mmCIF file of C-alpha atoms and ligand atoms in Angstrom:
data_model
loop_
_atom_site.group_PDB
_atom_site.id
_atom_site.type_symbol
_atom_site.label_atom_id
_atom_site.label_comp_id
_atom_site.label_asym_id
_atom_site.label_seq_id
_atom_site.Cartn_x
_atom_site.Cartn_y
_atom_site.Cartn_z
ATOM 1 C CA MET L 234 3.288 -13.052 -23.181
ATOM 2 C CA ARG L 235 1.391 -14.592 -20.283
ATOM 3 C CA ALA L 236 -0.770 -12.398 -18.108
ATOM 4 C CA LEU L 237 -3.215 -12.862 -15.257
ATOM 5 C CA VAL L 238 -6.480 -11.399 -16.542
ATOM 6 C CA ILE L 239 -9.504 -10.591 -14.402
ATOM 7 C CA GLU L 240 -12.438 -10.900 -16.833
ATOM 8 C CA SER L 241 -15.163 -9.881 -14.413
ATOM 9 C CA PRO L 242 -15.572 -9.947 -10.615
ATOM 10 C CA ALA L 243 -14.126 -13.214 -9.244
ATOM 11 C CA VAL L 244 -13.384 -14.577 -12.751
ATOM 12 C CA PHE L 245 -9.697 -14.693 -13.610
ATOM 13 C CA SER L 246 -7.196 -16.868 -15.469
ATOM 14 C CA VAL L 247 -3.710 -16.881 -16.954
ATOM 15 C CA GLN L 248 -3.974 -15.968 -20.633
ATOM 16 C CA VAL L 249 -1.581 -15.605 -23.541
ATOM 17 C CA ARG L 250 -1.704 -12.086 -24.962
ATOM 18 C CA PRO L 251 0.288 -10.227 -27.618
ATOM 19 C CA ASP L 252 3.462 -8.615 -26.270
ATOM 20 C CA PRO L 253 2.901 -4.902 -25.647
ATOM 21 C CA THR L 254 4.860 -2.458 -27.819
ATOM 22 C CA PRO L 255 5.973 0.931 -26.499
ATOM 23 C CA ASP L 256 4.482 4.140 -27.877
ATOM 24 C CA ALA L 257 6.375 7.424 -27.649
ATOM 25 C CA GLY L 258 7.405 8.196 -24.072
ATOM 26 C CA GLU L 259 6.760 4.637 -22.894
ATOM 27 C CA VAL L 260 8.877 1.714 -21.794
ATOM 28 C CA ILE L 261 8.193 -2.016 -21.619
ATOM 29 C CA VAL L 262 9.041 -3.598 -18.273
ATOM 30 C CA ALA L 263 9.682 -7.327 -17.831
ATOM 31 C CA VAL L 264 8.148 -7.775 -14.386
ATOM 32 C CA ARG L 265 10.291 -9.404 -11.686
ATOM 33 C CA ALA L 266 7.680 -9.235 -8.968
ATOM 34 C CA SER L 267 4.252 -7.739 -8.356
ATOM 35 C CA GLY L 268 2.754 -7.480 -4.869
ATOM 36 C CA ILE L 269 -0.816 -8.183 -3.816
ATOM 37 C CA CYS L 270 -2.642 -5.855 -1.451
ATOM 38 C CA GLY L 271 -6.169 -5.162 -0.213
ATOM 39 C CA THR L 272 -6.912 -3.042 -3.282
ATOM 40 C CA ASP L 273 -6.456 -6.116 -5.498
ATOM 41 C CA LEU L 274 -9.025 -7.977 -3.426
ATOM 42 C CA HIS L 275 -11.482 -5.087 -3.734
ATOM 43 C CA LEU L 276 -10.842 -5.114 -7.503
ATOM 44 C CA LEU L 277 -11.315 -8.867 -7.702
ATOM 45 C CA ASP L 278 -14.528 -8.698 -5.721
ATOM 46 C CA GLY L 279 -15.899 -5.974 -8.000
ATOM 47 C CA GLU L 280 -15.986 -3.500 -5.121
ATOM 48 C CA LEU L 281 -14.165 -0.631 -6.816
ATOM 49 C CA PRO L 282 -16.195 2.105 -8.508
ATOM 50 C CA TYR L 283 -14.325 1.858 -11.835
ATOM 51 C CA ASP L 284 -15.245 0.180 -15.088
ATOM 52 C CA SER L 285 -12.015 -1.816 -15.235
ATOM 53 C CA PHE L 286 -12.712 -5.253 -16.685
ATOM 54 C CA PRO L 287 -11.040 -7.068 -18.299
ATOM 55 C CA VAL L 288 -7.850 -5.961 -16.567
ATOM 56 C CA VAL L 289 -4.447 -7.293 -15.539
ATOM 57 C CA PRO L 290 -4.047 -6.539 -11.799
ATOM 58 C CA GLY L 291 -0.800 -5.547 -10.075
ATOM 59 C CA HIS L 292 -0.062 -1.943 -9.069
ATOM 60 C CA GLU L 293 2.971 -2.703 -6.851
ATOM 61 C CA PHE L 294 5.677 -3.971 -9.171
ATOM 62 C CA PHE L 295 9.215 -3.658 -10.369
ATOM 63 C CA GLY L 296 11.242 -5.144 -13.181
ATOM 64 C CA GLU L 297 13.693 -4.574 -15.980
ATOM 65 C CA ILE L 298 13.222 -2.242 -18.925
ATOM 66 C CA VAL L 299 13.390 -4.365 -22.101
ATOM 67 C CA ALA L 300 12.224 -1.872 -24.747
ATOM 68 C CA VAL L 301 11.736 1.891 -25.055
ATOM 69 C CA GLY L 302 9.493 4.008 -27.280
ATOM 70 C CA ALA L 303 10.391 7.137 -29.227
ATOM 71 C CA GLY L 304 11.851 9.904 -27.115
ATOM 72 C CA VAL L 305 13.108 7.610 -24.348
ATOM 73 C CA ASP L 306 16.853 7.152 -23.859
ATOM 74 C CA SER L 307 17.754 3.658 -25.094
ATOM 75 C CA ALA L 308 20.448 3.537 -22.391
ATOM 76 C CA ARG L 309 17.576 2.768 -20.007
ATOM 77 C CA ILE L 310 17.199 -0.717 -21.540
ATOM 78 C CA GLY L 311 18.440 -3.278 -19.028
ATOM 79 C CA GLY L 312 17.848 -0.947 -16.076
ATOM 80 C CA LEU L 313 15.836 -2.027 -13.055
ATOM 81 C CA VAL L 314 12.818 0.176 -12.236
ATOM 82 C CA ALA L 315 9.973 0.469 -9.761
ATOM 83 C CA VAL L 316 6.792 1.888 -11.236
ATOM 84 C CA ASP L 317 4.479 4.519 -9.788
ATOM 85 C CA PRO L 318 1.162 3.071 -11.008
ATOM 86 C CA ASN L 319 -0.882 6.262 -10.642
ATOM 87 C CA LEU L 320 -1.874 8.084 -13.820
ATOM 88 C CA PRO L 321 -3.362 11.454 -12.851
ATOM 89 C CA CYS L 322 -4.934 13.409 -15.729
ATOM 90 C CA HIS L 323 -3.137 16.713 -14.905
ATOM 91 C CA ARG L 324 -6.204 18.578 -16.252
ATOM 92 C CA CYS L 325 -8.910 18.327 -13.578
ATOM 93 C CA SER L 326 -9.401 20.855 -10.779
ATOM 94 C CA GLU L 327 -7.661 18.659 -8.163
ATOM 95 C CA CYS L 328 -4.654 17.933 -10.380
ATOM 96 C CA ARG L 329 -4.366 21.654 -11.142
ATOM 97 C CA ARG L 330 -4.160 22.358 -7.412
ATOM 98 C CA GLY L 331 -1.289 19.894 -7.151
ATOM 99 C CA ARG L 332 -3.386 17.141 -5.574
ATOM 100 C CA THR L 333 -2.780 14.565 -8.277
ATOM 101 C CA ASN L 334 -3.565 11.728 -5.849
ATOM 102 C CA LEU L 335 -7.135 13.079 -5.686
ATOM 103 C CA CYS L 336 -7.520 13.270 -9.485
ATOM 104 C CA LEU L 337 -11.168 13.326 -10.557
ATOM 105 C CA ASN L 338 -10.354 11.093 -13.530
ATOM 106 C CA TYR L 339 -8.749 8.266 -11.570
ATOM 107 C CA ALA L 340 -6.618 5.871 -13.559
ATOM 108 C CA ALA L 341 -3.907 3.498 -12.392
ATOM 109 C CA LEU L 342 -1.935 0.592 -13.775
ATOM 110 C CA GLY L 343 -3.244 -2.609 -12.272
ATOM 111 C CA VAL L 344 -6.615 -1.066 -11.380
ATOM 112 C CA THR L 345 -8.131 0.622 -14.447
ATOM 113 C CA LEU L 346 -5.341 -0.287 -16.918
ATOM 114 C CA ASP L 347 -3.212 -3.400 -17.291
ATOM 115 C CA GLY L 348 -0.682 -3.787 -14.501
ATOM 116 C CA GLY L 349 2.179 -5.924 -13.275
ATOM 117 C CA CYS L 350 0.733 -9.446 -13.072
ATOM 118 C CA ALA L 351 2.081 -10.152 -16.550
ATOM 119 C CA GLU L 352 5.413 -11.067 -18.067
ATOM 120 C CA LEU L 353 5.504 -7.641 -19.731
ATOM 121 C CA VAL L 354 3.798 -4.332 -18.992
ATOM 122 C CA LYS L 355 3.758 -1.020 -20.816
ATOM 123 C CA VAL L 356 4.360 2.038 -18.610
ATOM 124 C CA PRO L 357 5.020 5.764 -19.109
ATOM 125 C CA ALA L 358 8.798 6.246 -18.906
ATOM 126 C CA HIS L 359 8.547 9.101 -16.385
ATOM 127 C CA LEU L 360 6.753 6.817 -13.907
ATOM 128 C CA ALA L 361 9.545 4.229 -13.999
ATOM 129 C CA TYR L 362 11.995 5.073 -11.202
ATOM 130 C CA ASP L 363 15.533 3.772 -11.611
ATOM 131 C CA LEU L 364 16.722 1.330 -8.963
ATOM 132 C CA PRO L 365 20.260 0.341 -8.036
ATOM 133 C CA ALA L 366 21.165 -3.074 -9.480
ATOM 134 C CA GLY L 367 21.858 -4.581 -6.046
ATOM 135 C CA ILE L 368 18.525 -3.687 -4.408
ATOM 136 C CA SER L 369 16.827 -6.592 -2.641
ATOM 137 C CA GLU L 370 13.588 -7.979 -4.031
ATOM 138 C CA ALA L 371 11.693 -7.132 -0.837
ATOM 139 C CA ALA L 372 12.874 -3.534 -0.895
ATOM 140 C CA ALA L 373 12.020 -3.059 -4.578
ATOM 141 C CA LEU L 374 8.619 -4.700 -4.157
ATOM 142 C CA LEU L 375 7.674 -2.540 -1.183
ATOM 143 C CA ILE L 376 8.460 0.848 -2.756
ATOM 144 C CA GLU L 377 4.863 1.529 -3.806
ATOM 145 C CA PRO L 378 3.371 0.652 -0.388
ATOM 146 C CA LEU L 379 6.127 2.677 1.261
ATOM 147 C CA ALA L 380 5.296 5.646 -0.986
ATOM 148 C CA CYS L 381 1.694 5.403 0.285
ATOM 149 C CA ALA L 382 2.927 5.250 3.892
ATOM 150 C CA ILE L 383 5.169 8.291 3.416
ATOM 151 C CA HIS L 384 2.238 10.248 2.016
ATOM 152 C CA GLY L 385 0.238 9.117 5.055
ATOM 153 C CA PHE L 386 2.873 10.734 7.253
ATOM 154 C CA ASP L 387 2.969 13.851 5.077
ATOM 155 C CA VAL L 388 -0.618 14.606 6.112
ATOM 156 C CA LEU L 389 -0.079 13.883 9.841
ATOM 157 C CA PRO L 390 1.363 16.268 12.419
ATOM 158 C CA ARG L 391 4.923 15.236 13.174
ATOM 159 C CA ASN L 392 6.019 16.080 16.673
ATOM 160 C CA PRO L 393 9.107 14.440 18.150
ATOM 161 C CA ASN L 394 7.496 13.286 21.388
ATOM 162 C CA ASP L 395 4.188 12.008 20.064
ATOM 163 C CA ARG L 396 2.950 8.557 20.945
ATOM 164 C CA TYR L 397 1.499 6.479 18.129
ATOM 165 C CA LEU L 398 -1.088 3.733 18.198
ATOM 166 C CA VAL L 399 -1.509 1.709 15.004
ATOM 167 C CA TYR L 400 -4.372 -0.697 14.284
ATOM 168 C CA GLY L 401 -3.272 -3.652 12.162
ATOM 169 C CA ALA L 402 0.154 -5.281 11.786
ATOM 170 C CA GLY L 403 -0.188 -6.195 8.118
ATOM 171 C CA THR L 404 2.271 -4.793 5.605
ATOM 172 C CA MET L 405 0.898 -1.243 5.806
ATOM 173 C CA GLY L 406 0.546 -1.258 9.590
ATOM 174 C CA LEU L 407 4.147 -2.370 9.963
ATOM 175 C CA LEU L 408 5.428 0.195 7.452
ATOM 176 C CA MET L 409 3.500 2.984 9.188
ATOM 177 C CA SER L 410 4.778 1.805 12.575
ATOM 178 C CA GLN L 411 8.336 1.740 11.302
ATOM 179 C CA LEU L 412 8.033 5.312 10.036
ATOM 180 C CA ALA L 413 6.568 6.402 13.389
ATOM 181 C CA ALA L 414 9.349 4.653 15.321
ATOM 182 C CA ASP L 415 12.035 6.262 13.140
ATOM 183 C CA LEU L 416 10.411 9.656 13.598
ATOM 184 C CA THR L 417 10.036 9.558 17.359
ATOM 185 C CA GLY L 418 12.697 7.101 18.423
ATOM 186 C CA GLU L 419 9.970 5.605 20.637
ATOM 187 C CA GLN L 420 8.270 2.240 20.683
ATOM 188 C CA VAL L 421 5.023 2.205 18.685
ATOM 189 C CA ASP L 422 1.921 0.520 20.105
ATOM 190 C CA ILE L 423 0.003 -1.797 17.798
ATOM 191 C CA VAL L 424 -3.420 -3.425 18.107
ATOM 192 C CA GLU L 425 -3.521 -6.701 16.183
ATOM 193 C CA PRO L 426 -5.760 -9.703 16.877
ATOM 194 C CA ASN L 427 -3.602 -12.143 14.851
ATOM 195 C CA PRO L 428 -0.896 -13.631 17.155
ATOM 196 C CA VAL L 429 1.522 -14.378 14.299
ATOM 197 C CA ARG L 430 1.395 -10.750 13.187
ATOM 198 C CA ARG L 431 1.750 -9.560 16.791
ATOM 199 C CA GLN L 432 4.914 -11.581 17.092
ATOM 200 C CA LEU L 433 6.316 -10.036 13.947
ATOM 201 C CA ALA L 434 5.423 -6.558 15.210
ATOM 202 C CA GLU L 435 7.396 -7.332 18.373
ATOM 203 C CA GLN L 436 10.343 -8.542 16.307
ATOM 204 C CA PHE L 437 10.355 -5.092 14.720
ATOM 205 C CA GLY L 438 10.618 -3.601 18.201
ATOM 206 C CA HIS L 439 7.000 -2.494 18.590
ATOM 207 C CA ARG L 440 4.617 -3.294 21.434
ATOM 208 C CA ALA L 441 1.604 -5.305 20.286
ATOM 209 C CA ALA L 442 -1.596 -6.502 21.910
ATOM 210 C CA ALA L 443 -4.908 -7.933 20.788
ATOM 211 C CA HIS L 444 -6.774 -4.980 22.270
ATOM 212 C CA ALA L 445 -5.810 -1.400 23.143
ATOM 213 C CA ASP L 446 -6.888 -2.016 26.767
ATOM 214 C CA ASP L 447 -4.128 -4.630 27.041
ATOM 215 C CA LEU L 448 -1.568 -1.998 26.097
ATOM 216 C CA ASP L 449 -2.713 0.718 28.421
ATOM 217 C CA PRO L 450 -6.344 0.944 29.508
ATOM 218 C CA ASP L 451 -6.189 4.532 30.696
ATOM 219 C CA SER L 452 -3.933 5.913 28.038
ATOM 220 C CA ARG L 453 -4.647 8.054 25.024
ATOM 221 C CA TRP L 454 -2.337 8.457 22.064
ATOM 222 C CA ASP L 455 -1.394 11.625 20.159
ATOM 223 C CA THR L 456 -1.838 9.920 16.820
ATOM 224 C CA VAL L 457 -3.953 6.853 16.126
ATOM 225 C CA ILE L 458 -3.656 5.304 12.684
ATOM 226 C CA ASP L 459 -6.106 2.715 11.407
ATOM 227 C CA CYS L 460 -4.497 0.404 8.847
ATOM 228 C CA THR L 461 -7.334 -2.135 8.838
ATOM 229 C CA GLY L 462 -10.393 -0.413 7.342
ATOM 230 C CA VAL L 463 -12.419 -2.484 9.803
ATOM 231 C CA VAL L 464 -15.373 -0.655 11.380
ATOM 232 C CA SER L 465 -14.874 -2.006 14.916
ATOM 233 C CA ALA L 466 -11.178 -1.062 14.862
ATOM 234 C CA ILE L 467 -11.936 2.464 13.640
ATOM 235 C CA GLU L 468 -14.654 2.951 16.261
ATOM 236 C CA ASP L 469 -12.334 1.743 19.012
ATOM 237 C CA GLY L 470 -9.407 3.780 17.691
ATOM 238 C CA LEU L 471 -11.376 7.016 17.732
ATOM 239 C CA THR L 472 -11.879 6.632 21.480
ATOM 240 C CA ARG L 473 -8.113 6.274 22.031
ATOM 241 C CA VAL L 474 -7.088 9.664 20.646
ATOM 242 C CA ARG L 475 -5.690 12.116 23.151
ATOM 243 C CA ARG L 476 -7.244 15.577 23.407
ATOM 244 C CA GLY L 477 -5.890 17.671 20.550
ATOM 245 C CA GLY L 478 -4.772 14.504 18.782
ATOM 246 C CA THR L 479 -5.249 13.051 15.328
ATOM 247 C CA PHE L 480 -6.964 9.967 13.946
ATOM 248 C CA GLN L 481 -6.022 8.743 10.499
ATOM 249 C CA CYS L 482 -8.123 6.545 8.214
ATOM 250 C CA PHE L 483 -5.303 4.890 6.313
ATOM 251 C CA GLY L 484 -6.747 1.415 5.733
ATOM 252 C CA VAL L 485 -9.308 1.011 2.964
ATOM 253 C CA ALA L 486 -12.790 0.407 4.363
ATOM 254 C CA ASP L 487 -15.612 -1.018 2.283
ATOM 255 C CA GLN L 488 -17.251 1.803 0.340
ATOM 256 C CA GLY L 489 -20.552 1.413 2.151
ATOM 257 C CA ALA L 490 -19.128 1.021 5.671
ATOM 258 C CA VAL L 491 -20.571 3.340 8.322
ATOM 259 C CA ILE L 492 -19.063 4.053 11.751
ATOM 260 C CA LYS L 493 -20.551 5.397 14.968
ATOM 261 C CA LEU L 494 -18.795 8.376 16.489
ATOM 262 C CA ARG L 495 -19.685 10.964 19.102
ATOM 263 C CA PRO L 496 -19.408 14.432 17.525
ATOM 264 C CA PHE L 497 -19.440 15.932 21.022
ATOM 265 C CA GLU L 498 -16.109 14.254 21.766
ATOM 266 C CA ILE L 499 -14.620 15.363 18.456
ATOM 267 C CA TYR L 500 -15.673 18.919 19.406
ATOM 268 C CA ARG L 501 -14.651 18.831 23.052
ATOM 269 C CA ASP L 502 -11.340 17.061 22.472
ATOM 270 C CA GLU L 503 -10.458 18.918 19.268
ATOM 271 C CA ILE L 504 -9.835 15.684 17.405
ATOM 272 C CA THR L 505 -8.579 15.889 13.850
ATOM 273 C CA ILE L 506 -9.664 13.095 11.507
ATOM 274 C CA VAL L 507 -7.581 12.796 8.368
ATOM 275 C CA GLY L 508 -7.528 10.448 5.370
ATOM 276 C CA SER L 509 -4.633 9.461 3.157
ATOM 277 C CA MET L 510 -4.993 8.539 -0.488
ATOM 278 C CA ALA L 511 -2.259 6.741 -2.400
ATOM 279 C CA VAL L 512 0.926 8.504 -3.455
ATOM 280 C CA LEU L 513 1.687 12.224 -3.676
ATOM 281 C CA ASN L 514 5.249 13.314 -4.394
ATOM 282 C CA SER L 515 6.443 10.428 -2.254
ATOM 283 C CA PHE L 516 7.580 7.789 -4.757
ATOM 284 C CA ASP L 517 11.070 9.179 -5.101
ATOM 285 C CA ARG L 518 11.540 9.317 -1.312
ATOM 286 C CA ALA L 519 10.215 5.765 -1.019
ATOM 287 C CA THR L 520 12.789 4.553 -3.531
ATOM 288 C CA THR L 521 15.610 6.054 -1.484
ATOM 289 C CA MET L 522 14.158 4.850 1.811
ATOM 290 C CA ALA L 523 13.508 1.271 0.634
ATOM 291 C CA GLU L 524 17.091 1.049 -0.516
ATOM 292 C CA SER L 525 18.463 2.255 2.810
ATOM 293 C CA TRP L 526 16.075 0.053 4.838
ATOM 294 C CA GLY L 527 17.196 -2.964 2.795
ATOM 295 C CA ASP L 528 17.085 -6.110 4.883
ATOM 296 C CA ARG L 529 14.676 -4.593 7.377
ATOM 297 C CA LEU L 530 11.961 -5.127 4.778
ATOM 298 C CA ALA L 531 12.746 -8.780 4.026
ATOM 299 C CA PRO L 532 10.422 -10.284 6.712
ATOM 300 C CA LEU L 533 7.467 -8.455 5.161
ATOM 301 C CA VAL L 534 7.517 -10.546 1.987
ATOM 302 C CA THR L 535 6.188 -13.913 3.104
ATOM 303 C CA HIS L 536 5.171 -15.641 -0.141
ATOM 304 C CA GLN L 537 6.498 -15.816 -3.691
ATOM 305 C CA LEU L 538 4.333 -17.446 -6.346
ATOM 306 C CA PRO L 539 4.241 -17.689 -10.149
ATOM 307 C CA LEU L 540 1.277 -16.360 -12.182
ATOM 308 C CA ASP L 541 -0.422 -19.761 -11.956
ATOM 309 C CA GLY L 542 -0.395 -19.360 -8.185
ATOM 310 C CA TYR L 543 -2.636 -16.275 -8.207
ATOM 311 C CA ALA L 544 -5.646 -18.148 -6.821
ATOM 312 C CA ASP L 545 -3.462 -19.517 -3.995
ATOM 313 C CA ALA L 546 -2.124 -16.019 -3.349
ATOM 314 C CA VAL L 547 -5.648 -14.644 -3.037
ATOM 315 C CA GLU L 548 -6.519 -17.423 -0.619
ATOM 316 C CA VAL L 549 -3.444 -16.769 1.541
ATOM 317 C CA PHE L 550 -4.218 -13.052 1.546
ATOM 318 C CA ARG L 551 -7.850 -13.573 2.568
ATOM 319 C CA ALA L 552 -6.790 -15.955 5.336
ATOM 320 C CA GLY L 553 -4.477 -13.279 6.731
ATOM 321 C CA SER L 554 -1.751 -15.882 7.089
ATOM 322 C CA GLY L 555 0.860 -13.919 5.153
ATOM 323 C CA LEU L 556 2.030 -10.357 4.740
ATOM 324 C CA LYS L 557 3.203 -9.185 1.330
ATOM 325 C CA ILE L 558 2.627 -11.828 -1.322
ATOM 326 C CA SER L 559 4.827 -11.557 -4.366
ATOM 327 C CA ILE L 560 3.726 -12.759 -7.802
ATOM 328 C CA ARG L 561 6.680 -13.484 -10.077
ATOM 329 C CA PRO L 562 5.258 -13.489 -13.618
ATOM 330 C CA ASN L 563 8.438 -14.575 -15.379
ATOM 331 C CA GLU L 564 8.886 -17.612 -13.173
ATOM 332 C CA ARG L 565 7.042 -20.811 -13.944
ATOM 333 C CA THR L 566 7.566 -22.869 -10.846
ATOM 334 C CA HIS L 567 6.328 -22.540 -7.295
ATOM 335 C CA ARG L 568 9.005 -21.886 -4.719
HETATM 336 ZN ZN1 LIG C 297 -1.481 -1.631 -2.952
HETATM 337 ZN ZN1 LIG C 298 -6.850 14.937 -12.588
#
């Protein structure tokens, strides 16, 4: 099979590798599409604290089961599945408290183990979630990011009348905004410097501006969600939280990034600051939600490229000129 292999930071190529064979409890998935996100860029730049290389990236993928190992129902062959890439150990203290997303022995397909940027990938059968045959490619591709977004909301207060301010109208910012809009029935405010992304945010019914002052200079929001990981956005966002409100660090900042904040204001205004890490009991809900959202998700997938287009995909992602970029490993030609 052909696979995109990252040998070491910034060094990657398409390689021919032996087809994987399923062990007991595993299935082989022929990948239809695998999304690229900020985590892949951190991986590629050698910025993640794991000893991964060489590794096949791709933790947001779906495809068709083509083989099953011992103990897996052979009726699953031919079925379409989305894969939860997270592989908690179920033995550490965090896993034993039910916080498998905070596992102390982090492992994930496409990060520490071979993932979806390959024609075939081996996955534990219980992490392959069955999809309806008619699901759109965008919906199936966005299940993993949506599962992250749902977990993000699981750790936020959810009050019907709350006003939300979201920093960043990339894929995650738009998914978080959509969840907030569905929850409150209100327009969500978004800060996004990129005019193309602002326009898309408006198409989704949100209100977008390059700076929070352009939305409402005197206003504060009940919940402010940073989906950028950018220091200046986080620092600005923290000043926009209403008294008693919540700030969420959802976007992935660089590991060494440091922000300035005034502890006095956190104290006086009773601000809650909360993180959100990956997926926790939210993959199943994301599968259902992606299916029901259907066409709403289509505008979020802006590029589709074959494995050979990985370098182009990385370039598009870094330029911020697309949203979700889909790698289609079993397709040879550019679309
Ligand atoms: Zn991701
Ligand atoms: Zn664990």
